[in-house]
CSV table of C-alpha atoms in Angstrom, one decimal:
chain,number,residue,atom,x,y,z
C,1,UNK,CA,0.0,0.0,0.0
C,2,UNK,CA,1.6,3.3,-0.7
C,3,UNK,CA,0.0,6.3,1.1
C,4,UNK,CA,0.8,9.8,0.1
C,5,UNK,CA,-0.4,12.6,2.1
C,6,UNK,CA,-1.9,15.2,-0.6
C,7,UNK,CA,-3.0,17.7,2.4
C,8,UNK,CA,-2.1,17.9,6.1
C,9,UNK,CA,-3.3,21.3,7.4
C,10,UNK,CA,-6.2,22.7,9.3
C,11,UNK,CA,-9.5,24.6,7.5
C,12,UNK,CA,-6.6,28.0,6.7
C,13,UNK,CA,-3.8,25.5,5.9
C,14,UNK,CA,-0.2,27.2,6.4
C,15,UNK,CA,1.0,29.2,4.8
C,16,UNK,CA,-1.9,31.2,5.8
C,17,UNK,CA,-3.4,33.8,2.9
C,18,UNK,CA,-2.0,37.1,4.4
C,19,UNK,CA,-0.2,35.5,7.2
C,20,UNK,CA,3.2,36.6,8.1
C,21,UNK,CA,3.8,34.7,11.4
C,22,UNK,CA,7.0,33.2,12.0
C,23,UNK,CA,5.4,29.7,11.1
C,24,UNK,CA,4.4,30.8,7.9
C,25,UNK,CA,7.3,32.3,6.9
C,26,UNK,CA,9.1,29.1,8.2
C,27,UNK,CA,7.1,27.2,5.7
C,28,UNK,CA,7.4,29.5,3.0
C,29,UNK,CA,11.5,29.3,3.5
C,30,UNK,CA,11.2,25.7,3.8
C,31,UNK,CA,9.4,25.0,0.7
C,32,UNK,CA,6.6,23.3,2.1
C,33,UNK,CA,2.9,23.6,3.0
C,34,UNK,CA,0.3,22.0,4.9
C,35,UNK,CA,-2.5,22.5,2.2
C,36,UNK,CA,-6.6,21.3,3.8
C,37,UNK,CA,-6.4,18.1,4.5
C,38,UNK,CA,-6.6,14.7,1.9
C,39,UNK,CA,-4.9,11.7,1.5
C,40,UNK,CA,-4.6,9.5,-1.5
C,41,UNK,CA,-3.9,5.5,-1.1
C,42,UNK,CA,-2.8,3.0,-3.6
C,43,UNK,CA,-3.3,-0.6,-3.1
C,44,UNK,CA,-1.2,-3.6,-3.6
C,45,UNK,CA,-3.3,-4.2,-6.6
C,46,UNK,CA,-3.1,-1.0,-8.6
C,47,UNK,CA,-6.7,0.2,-6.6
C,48,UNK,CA,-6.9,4.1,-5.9
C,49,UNK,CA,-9.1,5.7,-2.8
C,50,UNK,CA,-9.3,9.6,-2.1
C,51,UNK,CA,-9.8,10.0,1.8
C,52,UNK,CA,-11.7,13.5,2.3
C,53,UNK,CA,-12.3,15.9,-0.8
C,54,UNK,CA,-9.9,18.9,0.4
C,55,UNK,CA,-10.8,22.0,-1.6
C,56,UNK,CA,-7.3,21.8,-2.9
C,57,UNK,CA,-8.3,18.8,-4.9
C,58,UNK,CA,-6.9,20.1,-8.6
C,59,UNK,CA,-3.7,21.4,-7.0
C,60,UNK,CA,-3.2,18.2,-5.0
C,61,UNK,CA,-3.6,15.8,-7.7
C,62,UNK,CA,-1.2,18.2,-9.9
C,63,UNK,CA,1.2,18.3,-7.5
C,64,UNK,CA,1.7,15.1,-6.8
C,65,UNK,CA,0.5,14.0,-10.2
C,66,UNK,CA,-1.5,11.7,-8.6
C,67,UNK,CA,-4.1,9.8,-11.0
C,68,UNK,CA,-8.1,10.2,-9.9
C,69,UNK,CA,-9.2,8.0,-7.6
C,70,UNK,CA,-11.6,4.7,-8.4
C,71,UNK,CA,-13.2,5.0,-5.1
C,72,UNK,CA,-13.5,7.4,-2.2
C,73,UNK,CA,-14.6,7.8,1.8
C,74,UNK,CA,-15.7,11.0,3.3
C,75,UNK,CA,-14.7,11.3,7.0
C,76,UNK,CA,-17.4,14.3,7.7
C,77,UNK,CA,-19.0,16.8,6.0
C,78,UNK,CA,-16.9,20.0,7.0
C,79,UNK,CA,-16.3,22.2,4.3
C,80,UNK,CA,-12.3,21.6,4.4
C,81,UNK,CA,-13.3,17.8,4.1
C,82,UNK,CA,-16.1,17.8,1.9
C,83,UNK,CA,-15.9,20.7,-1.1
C,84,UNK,CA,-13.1,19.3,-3.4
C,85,UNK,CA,-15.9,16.4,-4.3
C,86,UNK,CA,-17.1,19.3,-6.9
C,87,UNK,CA,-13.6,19.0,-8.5
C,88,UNK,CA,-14.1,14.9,-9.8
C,89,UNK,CA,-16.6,16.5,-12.5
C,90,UNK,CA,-15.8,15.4,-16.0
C,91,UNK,CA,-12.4,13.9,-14.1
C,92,UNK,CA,-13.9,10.6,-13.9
C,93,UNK,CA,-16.8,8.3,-15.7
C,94,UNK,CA,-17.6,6.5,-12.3
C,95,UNK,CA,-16.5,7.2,-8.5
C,96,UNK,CA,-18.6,5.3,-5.5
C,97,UNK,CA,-18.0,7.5,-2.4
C,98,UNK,CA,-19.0,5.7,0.7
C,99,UNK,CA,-19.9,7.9,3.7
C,100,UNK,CA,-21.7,7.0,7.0
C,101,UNK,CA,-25.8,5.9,7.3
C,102,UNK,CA,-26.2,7.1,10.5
C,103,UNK,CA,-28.3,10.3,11.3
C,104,UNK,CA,-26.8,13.3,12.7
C,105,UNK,CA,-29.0,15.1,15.3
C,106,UNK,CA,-27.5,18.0,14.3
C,107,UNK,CA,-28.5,18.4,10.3
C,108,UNK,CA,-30.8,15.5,10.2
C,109,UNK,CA,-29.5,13.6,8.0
C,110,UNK,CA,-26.6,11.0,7.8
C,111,UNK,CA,-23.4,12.0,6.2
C,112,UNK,CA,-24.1,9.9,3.2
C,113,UNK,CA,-27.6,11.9,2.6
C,114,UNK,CA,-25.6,15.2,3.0
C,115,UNK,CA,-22.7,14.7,0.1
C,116,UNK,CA,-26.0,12.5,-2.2
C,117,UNK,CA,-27.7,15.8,-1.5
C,118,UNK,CA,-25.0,18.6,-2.2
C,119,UNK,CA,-23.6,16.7,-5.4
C,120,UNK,CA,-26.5,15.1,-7.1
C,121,UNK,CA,-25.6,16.8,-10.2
C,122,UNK,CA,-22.7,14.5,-10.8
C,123,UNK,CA,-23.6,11.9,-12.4
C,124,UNK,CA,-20.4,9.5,-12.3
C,125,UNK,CA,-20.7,9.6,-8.2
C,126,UNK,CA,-22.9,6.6,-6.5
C,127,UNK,CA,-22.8,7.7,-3.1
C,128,UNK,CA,-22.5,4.3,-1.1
C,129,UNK,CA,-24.2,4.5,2.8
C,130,UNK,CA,-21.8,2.1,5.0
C,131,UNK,CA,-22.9,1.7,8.7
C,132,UNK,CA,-20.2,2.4,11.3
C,133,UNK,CA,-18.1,-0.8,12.6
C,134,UNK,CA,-19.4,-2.4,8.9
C,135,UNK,CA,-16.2,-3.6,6.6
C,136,UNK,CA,-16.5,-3.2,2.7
C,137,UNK,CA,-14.1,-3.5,0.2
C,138,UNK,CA,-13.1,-1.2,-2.7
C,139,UNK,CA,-10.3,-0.7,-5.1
C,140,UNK,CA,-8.5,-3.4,-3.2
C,141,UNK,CA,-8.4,-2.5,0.3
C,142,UNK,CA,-11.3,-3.0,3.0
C,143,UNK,CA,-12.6,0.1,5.0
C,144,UNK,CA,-14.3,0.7,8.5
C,145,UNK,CA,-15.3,3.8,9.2
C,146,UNK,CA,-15.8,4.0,13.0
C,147,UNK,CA,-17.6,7.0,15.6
C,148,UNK,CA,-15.1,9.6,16.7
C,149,UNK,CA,-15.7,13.0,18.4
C,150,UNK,CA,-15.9,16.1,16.6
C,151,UNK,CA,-18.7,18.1,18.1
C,152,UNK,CA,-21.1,19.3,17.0
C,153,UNK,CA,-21.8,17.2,14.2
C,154,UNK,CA,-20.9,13.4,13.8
C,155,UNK,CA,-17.3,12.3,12.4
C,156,UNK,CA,-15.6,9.2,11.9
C,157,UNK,CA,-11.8,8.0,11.9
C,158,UNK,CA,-11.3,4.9,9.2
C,159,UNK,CA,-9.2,2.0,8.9
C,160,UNK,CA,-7.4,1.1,5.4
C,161,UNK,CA,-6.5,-2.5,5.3
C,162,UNK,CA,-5.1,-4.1,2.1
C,163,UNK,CA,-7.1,-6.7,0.9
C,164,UNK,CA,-3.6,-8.1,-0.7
C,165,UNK,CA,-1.1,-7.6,1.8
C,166,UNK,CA,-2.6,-7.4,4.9
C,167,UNK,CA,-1.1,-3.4,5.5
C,168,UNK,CA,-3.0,-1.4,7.9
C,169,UNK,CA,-3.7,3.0,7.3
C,170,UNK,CA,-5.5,4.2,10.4
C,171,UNK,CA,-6.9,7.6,10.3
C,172,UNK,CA,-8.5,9.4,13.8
C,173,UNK,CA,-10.6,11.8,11.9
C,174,UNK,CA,-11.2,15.4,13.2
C,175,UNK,CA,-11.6,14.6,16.8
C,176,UNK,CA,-11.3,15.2,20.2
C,177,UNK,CA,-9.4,13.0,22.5
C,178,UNK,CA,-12.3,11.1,23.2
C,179,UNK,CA,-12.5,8.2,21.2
C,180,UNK,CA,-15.0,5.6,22.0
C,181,UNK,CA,-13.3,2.2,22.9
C,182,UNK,CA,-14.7,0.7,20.6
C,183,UNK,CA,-13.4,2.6,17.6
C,184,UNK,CA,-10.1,2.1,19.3
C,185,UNK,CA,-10.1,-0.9,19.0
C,186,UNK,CA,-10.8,-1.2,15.4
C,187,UNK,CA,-7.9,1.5,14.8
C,188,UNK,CA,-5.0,0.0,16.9
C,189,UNK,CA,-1.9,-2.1,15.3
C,190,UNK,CA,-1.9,-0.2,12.5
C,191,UNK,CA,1.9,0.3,10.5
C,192,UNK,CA,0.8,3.9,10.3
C,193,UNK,CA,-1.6,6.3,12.1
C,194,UNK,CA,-2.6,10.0,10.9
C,195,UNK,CA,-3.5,11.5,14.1
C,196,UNK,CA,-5.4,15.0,14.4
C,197,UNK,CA,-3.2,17.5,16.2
C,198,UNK,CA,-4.0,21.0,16.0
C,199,UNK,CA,-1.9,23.4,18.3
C,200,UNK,CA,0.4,22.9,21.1
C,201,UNK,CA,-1.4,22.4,24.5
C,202,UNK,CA,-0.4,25.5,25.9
C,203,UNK,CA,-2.7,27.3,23.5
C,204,UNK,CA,-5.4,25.6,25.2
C,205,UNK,CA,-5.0,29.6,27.3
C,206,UNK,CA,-6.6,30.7,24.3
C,207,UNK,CA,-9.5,28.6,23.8
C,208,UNK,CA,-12.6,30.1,25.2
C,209,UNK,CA,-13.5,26.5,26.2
C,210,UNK,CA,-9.5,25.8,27.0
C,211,UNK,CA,-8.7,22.5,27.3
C,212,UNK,CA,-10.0,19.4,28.3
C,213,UNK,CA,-9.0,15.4,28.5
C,214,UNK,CA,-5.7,16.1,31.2
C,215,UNK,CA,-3.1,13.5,31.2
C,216,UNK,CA,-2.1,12.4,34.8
C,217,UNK,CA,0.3,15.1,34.5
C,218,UNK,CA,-2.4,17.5,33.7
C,219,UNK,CA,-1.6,18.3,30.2
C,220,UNK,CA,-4.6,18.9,28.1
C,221,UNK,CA,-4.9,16.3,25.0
C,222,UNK,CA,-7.5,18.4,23.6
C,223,UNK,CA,-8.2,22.2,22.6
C,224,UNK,CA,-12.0,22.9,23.4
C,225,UNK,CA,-13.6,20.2,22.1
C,226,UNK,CA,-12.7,19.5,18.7
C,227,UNK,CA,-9.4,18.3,18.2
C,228,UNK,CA,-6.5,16.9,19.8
C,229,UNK,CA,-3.5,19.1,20.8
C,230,UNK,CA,-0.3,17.9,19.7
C,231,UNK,CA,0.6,15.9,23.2
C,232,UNK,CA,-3.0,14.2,22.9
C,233,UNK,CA,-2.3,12.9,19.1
C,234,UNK,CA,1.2,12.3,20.2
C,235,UNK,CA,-0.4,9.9,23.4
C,236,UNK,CA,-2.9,8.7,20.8
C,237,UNK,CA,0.1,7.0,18.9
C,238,UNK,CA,1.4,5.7,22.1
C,239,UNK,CA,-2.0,4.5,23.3
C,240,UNK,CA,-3.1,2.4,19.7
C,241,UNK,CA,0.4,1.0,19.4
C,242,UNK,CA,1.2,2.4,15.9
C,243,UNK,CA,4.0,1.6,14.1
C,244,UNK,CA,4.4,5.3,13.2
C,245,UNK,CA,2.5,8.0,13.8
C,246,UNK,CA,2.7,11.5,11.6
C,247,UNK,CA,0.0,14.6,13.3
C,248,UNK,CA,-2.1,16.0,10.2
C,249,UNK,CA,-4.6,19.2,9.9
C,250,UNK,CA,-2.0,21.0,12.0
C,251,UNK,CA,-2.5,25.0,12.0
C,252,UNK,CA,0.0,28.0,11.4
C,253,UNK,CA,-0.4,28.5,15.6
C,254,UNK,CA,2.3,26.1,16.5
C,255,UNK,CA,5.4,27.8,16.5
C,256,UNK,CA,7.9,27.9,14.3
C,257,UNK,CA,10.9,26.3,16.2
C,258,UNK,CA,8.4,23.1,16.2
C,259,UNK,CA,5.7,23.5,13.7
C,260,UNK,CA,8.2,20.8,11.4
C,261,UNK,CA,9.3,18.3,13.7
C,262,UNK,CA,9.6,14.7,12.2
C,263,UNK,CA,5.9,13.5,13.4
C,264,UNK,CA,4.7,16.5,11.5
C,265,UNK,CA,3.3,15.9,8.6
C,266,UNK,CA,3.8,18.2,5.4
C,267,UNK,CA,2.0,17.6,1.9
C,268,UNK,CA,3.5,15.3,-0.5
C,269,UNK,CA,5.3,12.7,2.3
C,270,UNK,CA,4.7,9.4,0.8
C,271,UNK,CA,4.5,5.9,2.9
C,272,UNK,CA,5.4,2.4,1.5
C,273,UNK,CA,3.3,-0.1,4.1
């Protein structure tokens, strides 16, 4: 399975438009960015999957010169996860995108219904509704999409397994700290874990909510409620017993000195599981 990682910043990505920050201009120095988050997968067979439709779908794919996908997942229906889908028109003559069955309380709809509803005009895309825990196969690998916490709407983390080789991808999705045990379970072992890690706990000062999910030395693991500070996707790792872990949909808030550590992921790093 080769994995490469076509986005791996937060909604503004980094370098941020207008930004000047240290972190920014790091990145800018560097050569590298953190554009919103996607990540493309190639089976052992020659099968492609899209995770997430980033907004910076056409630049992605350029970049990389990656080839469209034959099948895709959507994590959640965020904007930064969701609106590249728009971008597959006249790309492809067929794309199944399989997305959660279960209602959100929030919009009333499951995340399937939502991305059938916003993208009915493109005909190539069957939107496929998978329950949560259920296993299907596509483009040679099998996929679980599984709960995760991201309020206020629902979100899910996903598993990649080769159907060939037996490689394992997991992915936390946008979340918080707490993930059910459950979904845990489904996402331990894996050879490689993209965990969400936003900002450095400190800046948990600057959250109107702070930070919650303390570890016994009282760090927070996450900011407000959303997503995992950088210590709580580092713990993560630790806690599901990956073989490596690389933080994604980091923002331009951590600072510079750290914002490209090895665990941090920039676009374009490419995996061979």
């Amino acid at each position: 399975m080769e994995v490469t990682l076509l986005g791996t910043g937060d909604t503004t990505g980094t370098p941020t438009v207008g930004c000047d920050c240290d972190t920014c201009e790091r990145a800018r120095s560097m050569g590298v960015e953190r554009t919103r988050f996607s990540v493309h997968v190639e089976s052992a067979s020659g099968g492609t999957l899209l995770i997430d439709f980033s907004p910076d779908f056409r630049y992605q794919f350029l970049r990389e010169d990656c080839d469209p996908p034959d099948a895709a997942v959507v994590t959640h229906i965020h904007f930064d996860h969701l609106d590249g889908l728009g971008n597959v028109y006249r790309l492809v003559d067929e794309l199944p995108v399989y997305a959660t069955d279960e209602t959100d309380p929030t919009t009333g709809e499951s995340v399937a219904q939502t991305v059938r509803g916003r993208y009915d005009y493109l005909d190539a895309v069957s939107v496929e509704p998978t329950a949560p825990f259920e296993t299907v196969e596509t483009a040679g690998l099998e996929l679980t999409l599984v709960p995760v916490d991201h309020p206020p709407l629902l979100c899910y983390g996903l598993l990649v397994e080769d159907s060939e080789t037996g490689s394992r991808l997991a992915l936390s999705g946008d979340t918080s700290y707490a993930i059910p045990d459950r979904s845990l379970d489904v996402l331990s072992g894996a050879d490689l874990l993209l965990a969400d890690g936003i900002v450095p706990a400190e800046n948990c000062e600057y959250h109107p909510m702070g930070g919650r999910h303390h570890d016994d030395a009282g760090v927070p693991r996450t900011f407000g409620d959303k997503h995992m500070t950088i210590e709580g996707a580092r713990q993560l790792g630790d806690r599901l017993d990956a073989t490596e872990t690389r933080l994604v949909h980091l923002s331009h808030y951590i600072p510079a000195d750290r914002a490209f550590a090895e665990d941090m992921a920039v676009d374009g790093a490419r995996f061979e599981l």
